[in-house]
JSON list of C-alpha atoms in Angstrom, two decimals:
[
{"chain": "Q", "resi": 1, "resn": "MET", "atom": "CA", "xyz": [88.15, 114.70, 136.06]},
{"chain": "Q", "resi": 2, "resn": "PRO", "atom": "CA", "xyz": [85.14, 113.68, 134.02]},
{"chain": "Q", "resi": 3, "resn": "LEU", "atom": "CA", "xyz": [83.91, 115.45, 130.77]},
{"chain": "Q", "resi": 4, "resn": "SER", "atom": "CA", "xyz": [80.84, 117.42, 130.90]},
{"chain": "Q", "resi": 5, "resn": "PRO", "atom": "CA", "xyz": [78.37, 116.45, 128.15]},
{"chain": "Q", "resi": 6, "resn": "GLY", "atom": "CA", "xyz": [79.07, 119.72, 126.18]},
{"chain": "Q", "resi": 7, "resn": "GLN", "atom": "CA", "xyz": [83.00, 118.82, 126.34]},
{"chain": "Q", "resi": 8, "resn": "SER", "atom": "CA", "xyz": [81.97, 114.88, 125.10]},
{"chain": "Q", "resi": 9, "resn": "LEU", "atom": "CA", "xyz": [80.07, 116.70, 122.33]},
{"chain": "Q", "resi": 10, "resn": "VAL", "atom": "CA", "xyz": [82.92, 118.85, 121.14]},
{"chain": "Q", "resi": 11, "resn": "ILE", "atom": "CA", "xyz": [85.34, 115.83, 121.07]},
{"chain": "Q", "resi": 12, "resn": "ILE", "atom": "CA", "xyz": [83.04, 113.79, 118.92]},
{"chain": "Q", "resi": 13, "resn": "ILE", "atom": "CA", "xyz": [82.03, 116.71, 116.41]},
{"chain": "Q", "resi": 14, "resn": "VAL", "atom": "CA", "xyz": [85.69, 117.41, 116.17]},
{"chain": "Q", "resi": 15, "resn": "THR", "atom": "CA", "xyz": [86.73, 113.59, 115.57]},
{"chain": "Q", "resi": 16, "resn": "ALA", "atom": "CA", "xyz": [84.11, 113.14, 113.06]},
{"chain": "Q", "resi": 17, "resn": "LEU", "atom": "CA", "xyz": [85.30, 116.24, 111.02]},
{"chain": "Q", "resi": 18, "resn": "VAL", "atom": "CA", "xyz": [88.74, 115.24, 110.93]},
{"chain": "Q", "resi": 19, "resn": "THR", "atom": "CA", "xyz": [87.51, 111.79, 109.84]},
{"chain": "Q", "resi": 20, "resn": "PHE", "atom": "CA", "xyz": [85.36, 112.92, 106.99]},
{"chain": "Q", "resi": 21, "resn": "SER", "atom": "CA", "xyz": [88.39, 115.48, 106.09]},
{"chain": "Q", "resi": 22, "resn": "THR", "atom": "CA", "xyz": [90.85, 112.75, 105.70]},
{"chain": "Q", "resi": 23, "resn": "ARG", "atom": "CA", "xyz": [88.27, 111.17, 103.49]},
{"chain": "Q", "resi": 24, "resn": "VAL", "atom": "CA", "xyz": [87.18, 113.96, 101.44]},
{"chain": "Q", "resi": 25, "resn": "ILE", "atom": "CA", "xyz": [90.62, 115.73, 100.79]},
{"chain": "Q", "resi": 26, "resn": "PRO", "atom": "CA", "xyz": [91.79, 112.99, 98.02]},
{"chain": "Q", "resi": 27, "resn": "PHE", "atom": "CA", "xyz": [88.57, 113.85, 96.10]},
{"chain": "Q", "resi": 28, "resn": "LEU", "atom": "CA", "xyz": [89.41, 117.55, 96.28]},
{"chain": "Q", "resi": 29, "resn": "LEU", "atom": "CA", "xyz": [93.16, 117.15, 95.54]},
{"chain": "Q", "resi": 30, "resn": "PHE", "atom": "CA", "xyz": [92.58, 114.57, 92.65]},
{"chain": "Q", "resi": 31, "resn": "PRO", "atom": "CA", "xyz": [89.09, 115.13, 91.28]},
{"chain": "Q", "resi": 32, "resn": "GLU", "atom": "CA", "xyz": [88.29, 112.84, 88.53]},
{"chain": "Q", "resi": 33, "resn": "GLY", "atom": "CA", "xyz": [89.90, 113.62, 85.19]},
{"chain": "Q", "resi": 34, "resn": "ARG", "atom": "CA", "xyz": [92.89, 115.26, 86.69]},
{"chain": "Q", "resi": 35, "resn": "LYS", "atom": "CA", "xyz": [96.22, 113.24, 86.54]},
{"chain": "Q", "resi": 36, "resn": "ILE", "atom": "CA", "xyz": [97.43, 112.13, 89.71]},
{"chain": "Q", "resi": 37, "resn": "PRO", "atom": "CA", "xyz": [101.22, 113.01, 90.16]},
{"chain": "Q", "resi": 38, "resn": "LYS", "atom": "CA", "xyz": [103.90, 110.32, 89.71]},
{"chain": "Q", "resi": 39, "resn": "VAL", "atom": "CA", "xyz": [105.00, 110.63, 93.25]},
{"chain": "Q", "resi": 40, "resn": "VAL", "atom": "CA", "xyz": [101.50, 109.77, 94.46]},
{"chain": "Q", "resi": 41, "resn": "GLN", "atom": "CA", "xyz": [101.33, 106.58, 92.48]},
{"chain": "Q", "resi": 42, "resn": "TYR", "atom": "CA", "xyz": [104.64, 105.71, 93.54]},
{"chain": "Q", "resi": 43, "resn": "LEU", "atom": "CA", "xyz": [103.67, 106.05, 97.19]},
{"chain": "Q", "resi": 44, "resn": "GLY", "atom": "CA", "xyz": [100.44, 104.12, 96.59]},
{"chain": "Q", "resi": 45, "resn": "LYS", "atom": "CA", "xyz": [102.50, 101.47, 95.05]},
{"chain": "Q", "resi": 46, "resn": "VAL", "atom": "CA", "xyz": [105.25, 101.13, 97.53]},
{"chain": "Q", "resi": 47, "resn": "LEU", "atom": "CA", "xyz": [103.60, 102.19, 101.10]},
{"chain": "Q", "resi": 48, "resn": "PRO", "atom": "CA", "xyz": [101.21, 99.20, 101.40]},
{"chain": "Q", "resi": 49, "resn": "PRO", "atom": "CA", "xyz": [103.82, 96.60, 101.41]},
{"chain": "Q", "resi": 50, "resn": "ALA", "atom": "CA", "xyz": [106.10, 98.81, 103.70]},
{"chain": "Q", "resi": 51, "resn": "VAL", "atom": "CA", "xyz": [103.32, 99.29, 106.23]},
{"chain": "Q", "resi": 52, "resn": "ILE", "atom": "CA", "xyz": [102.75, 95.32, 106.09]},
{"chain": "Q", "resi": 53, "resn": "GLY", "atom": "CA", "xyz": [106.36, 94.76, 106.66]},
{"chain": "Q", "resi": 54, "resn": "MET", "atom": "CA", "xyz": [106.31, 97.34, 109.84]},
{"chain": "Q", "resi": 55, "resn": "LEU", "atom": "CA", "xyz": [103.27, 95.51, 111.09]},
{"chain": "Q", "resi": 56, "resn": "ILE", "atom": "CA", "xyz": [104.78, 92.02, 110.90]},
{"chain": "Q", "resi": 57, "resn": "ILE", "atom": "CA", "xyz": [108.05, 93.42, 112.95]},
{"chain": "Q", "resi": 58, "resn": "TYR", "atom": "CA", "xyz": [105.91, 95.21, 115.57]},
{"chain": "Q", "resi": 59, "resn": "CYS", "atom": "CA", "xyz": [103.96, 91.86, 115.90]},
{"chain": "Q", "resi": 60, "resn": "TYR", "atom": "CA", "xyz": [107.11, 89.67, 116.77]},
{"chain": "Q", "resi": 61, "resn": "LYS", "atom": "CA", "xyz": [109.20, 92.19, 118.36]},
{"chain": "Q", "resi": 62, "resn": "ASN", "atom": "CA", "xyz": [108.30, 91.07, 122.12]},
{"chain": "Q", "resi": 63, "resn": "VAL", "atom": "CA", "xyz": [108.19, 87.72, 121.00]},
{"chain": "Q", "resi": 64, "resn": "SER", "atom": "CA", "xyz": [110.66, 85.47, 123.33]},
{"chain": "Q", "resi": 65, "resn": "PHE", "atom": "CA", "xyz": [111.66, 82.60, 121.05]},
{"chain": "Q", "resi": 66, "resn": "LEU", "atom": "CA", "xyz": [113.70, 81.00, 123.84]},
{"chain": "Q", "resi": 67, "resn": "SER", "atom": "CA", "xyz": [111.11, 80.36, 126.57]},
{"chain": "Q", "resi": 68, "resn": "ALA", "atom": "CA", "xyz": [107.76, 78.63, 126.61]},
{"chain": "Q", "resi": 69, "resn": "PRO", "atom": "CA", "xyz": [105.78, 79.01, 124.29]},
{"chain": "Q", "resi": 70, "resn": "PHE", "atom": "CA", "xyz": [108.84, 79.80, 122.09]},
{"chain": "Q", "resi": 71, "resn": "GLY", "atom": "CA", "xyz": [106.87, 81.90, 119.75]},
{"chain": "Q", "resi": 72, "resn": "VAL", "atom": "CA", "xyz": [104.83, 78.72, 118.58]},
{"chain": "Q", "resi": 73, "resn": "PRO", "atom": "CA", "xyz": [101.14, 80.87, 118.40]},
{"chain": "Q", "resi": 74, "resn": "GLU", "atom": "CA", "xyz": [102.64, 83.89, 116.72]},
{"chain": "Q", "resi": 75, "resn": "VAL", "atom": "CA", "xyz": [104.44, 81.59, 114.27]},
{"chain": "Q", "resi": 76, "resn": "LEU", "atom": "CA", "xyz": [101.38, 79.45, 113.48]},
{"chain": "Q", "resi": 77, "resn": "CYS", "atom": "CA", "xyz": [98.88, 82.52, 113.26]},
{"chain": "Q", "resi": 78, "resn": "GLY", "atom": "CA", "xyz": [101.53, 84.47, 110.86]},
{"chain": "Q", "resi": 79, "resn": "ALA", "atom": "CA", "xyz": [101.78, 81.38, 108.78]},
{"chain": "Q", "resi": 80, "resn": "LEU", "atom": "CA", "xyz": [97.58, 80.98, 108.63]},
{"chain": "Q", "resi": 81, "resn": "VAL", "atom": "CA", "xyz": [97.62, 84.39, 107.49]},
{"chain": "Q", "resi": 82, "resn": "VAL", "atom": "CA", "xyz": [100.12, 83.98, 104.64]},
{"chain": "Q", "resi": 83, "resn": "VAL", "atom": "CA", "xyz": [98.58, 80.62, 103.71]},
{"chain": "Q", "resi": 84, "resn": "LEU", "atom": "CA", "xyz": [94.97, 82.07, 103.37]},
{"chain": "Q", "resi": 85, "resn": "TYR", "atom": "CA", "xyz": [96.22, 85.41, 102.01]},
{"chain": "Q", "resi": 86, "resn": "ILE", "atom": "CA", "xyz": [98.06, 83.76, 98.90]},
{"chain": "Q", "resi": 87, "resn": "TRP", "atom": "CA", "xyz": [94.93, 81.05, 98.63]},
{"chain": "Q", "resi": 88, "resn": "LYS", "atom": "CA", "xyz": [92.24, 83.60, 98.71]},
{"chain": "Q", "resi": 89, "resn": "ARG", "atom": "CA", "xyz": [93.77, 86.87, 98.37]},
{"chain": "Q", "resi": 90, "resn": "ASN", "atom": "CA", "xyz": [91.34, 88.52, 100.89]},
{"chain": "Q", "resi": 91, "resn": "ASN", "atom": "CA", "xyz": [93.07, 90.63, 103.32]},
{"chain": "Q", "resi": 92, "resn": "LEU", "atom": "CA", "xyz": [90.03, 90.54, 105.91]},
{"chain": "Q", "resi": 93, "resn": "LEU", "atom": "CA", "xyz": [89.75, 87.01, 105.72]},
{"chain": "Q", "resi": 94, "resn": "SER", "atom": "CA", "xyz": [93.41, 86.18, 106.15]},
{"chain": "Q", "resi": 95, "resn": "ILE", "atom": "CA", "xyz": [94.18, 88.71, 109.18]},
{"chain": "Q", "resi": 96, "resn": "GLY", "atom": "CA", "xyz": [90.60, 87.81, 110.86]},
{"chain": "Q", "resi": 97, "resn": "ALA", "atom": "CA", "xyz": [91.47, 84.00, 110.91]},
{"chain": "Q", "resi": 98, "resn": "GLY", "atom": "CA", "xyz": [94.71, 84.80, 112.02]},
{"chain": "Q", "resi": 99, "resn": "THR", "atom": "CA", "xyz": [93.38, 86.93, 114.89]},
{"chain": "Q", "resi": 100, "resn": "VAL", "atom": "CA", "xyz": [90.81, 84.54, 115.88]},
{"chain": "Q", "resi": 101, "resn": "LEU", "atom": "CA", "xyz": [93.05, 81.48, 116.06]},
{"chain": "Q", "resi": 102, "resn": "TYR", "atom": "CA", "xyz": [95.97, 83.51, 118.23]},
{"chain": "Q", "resi": 103, "resn": "MET", "atom": "CA", "xyz": [92.97, 84.36, 120.61]},
{"chain": "Q", "resi": 104, "resn": "VAL", "atom": "CA", "xyz": [92.06, 80.76, 120.75]},
{"chain": "Q", "resi": 105, "resn": "LEU", "atom": "CA", "xyz": [95.55, 79.56, 121.04]},
{"chain": "Q", "resi": 106, "resn": "VAL", "atom": "CA", "xyz": [96.78, 81.80, 123.84]},
{"chain": "Q", "resi": 107, "resn": "GLN", "atom": "CA", "xyz": [93.52, 81.80, 125.84]},
{"chain": "Q", "resi": 108, "resn": "THR", "atom": "CA", "xyz": [93.23, 77.85, 125.61]},
{"chain": "Q", "resi": 109, "resn": "VAL", "atom": "CA", "xyz": [96.18, 75.82, 124.50]},
{"chain": "Q", "resi": 110, "resn": "PHE", "atom": "CA", "xyz": [99.11, 77.92, 125.64]},
{"chain": "Q", "resi": 111, "resn": "SER", "atom": "CA", "xyz": [97.32, 79.46, 128.84]}
]
């Protein structure tokens, strides 16, 4: 069932409000000059590596190392991401280059 223009507009407005509120809430909860609670500082320190670890596990969960192409594109691209990040310390560059290399490998070399 297609949506009417009014329904589409409501969905867009609600999505925009939710997105905006997720950006504003931290500034309301922790205004400048107010001390950030230790638990929030701790979470800010430990969550990024935990999320990256979960993403790595997710990316490799369906890779078959026992059948062709034996996970070669995934391992090559993962290694590229690690090397680029260690070298340049730039998340966008390393993830972007890994993604581009993976797409090239699976669509041309390992197709």
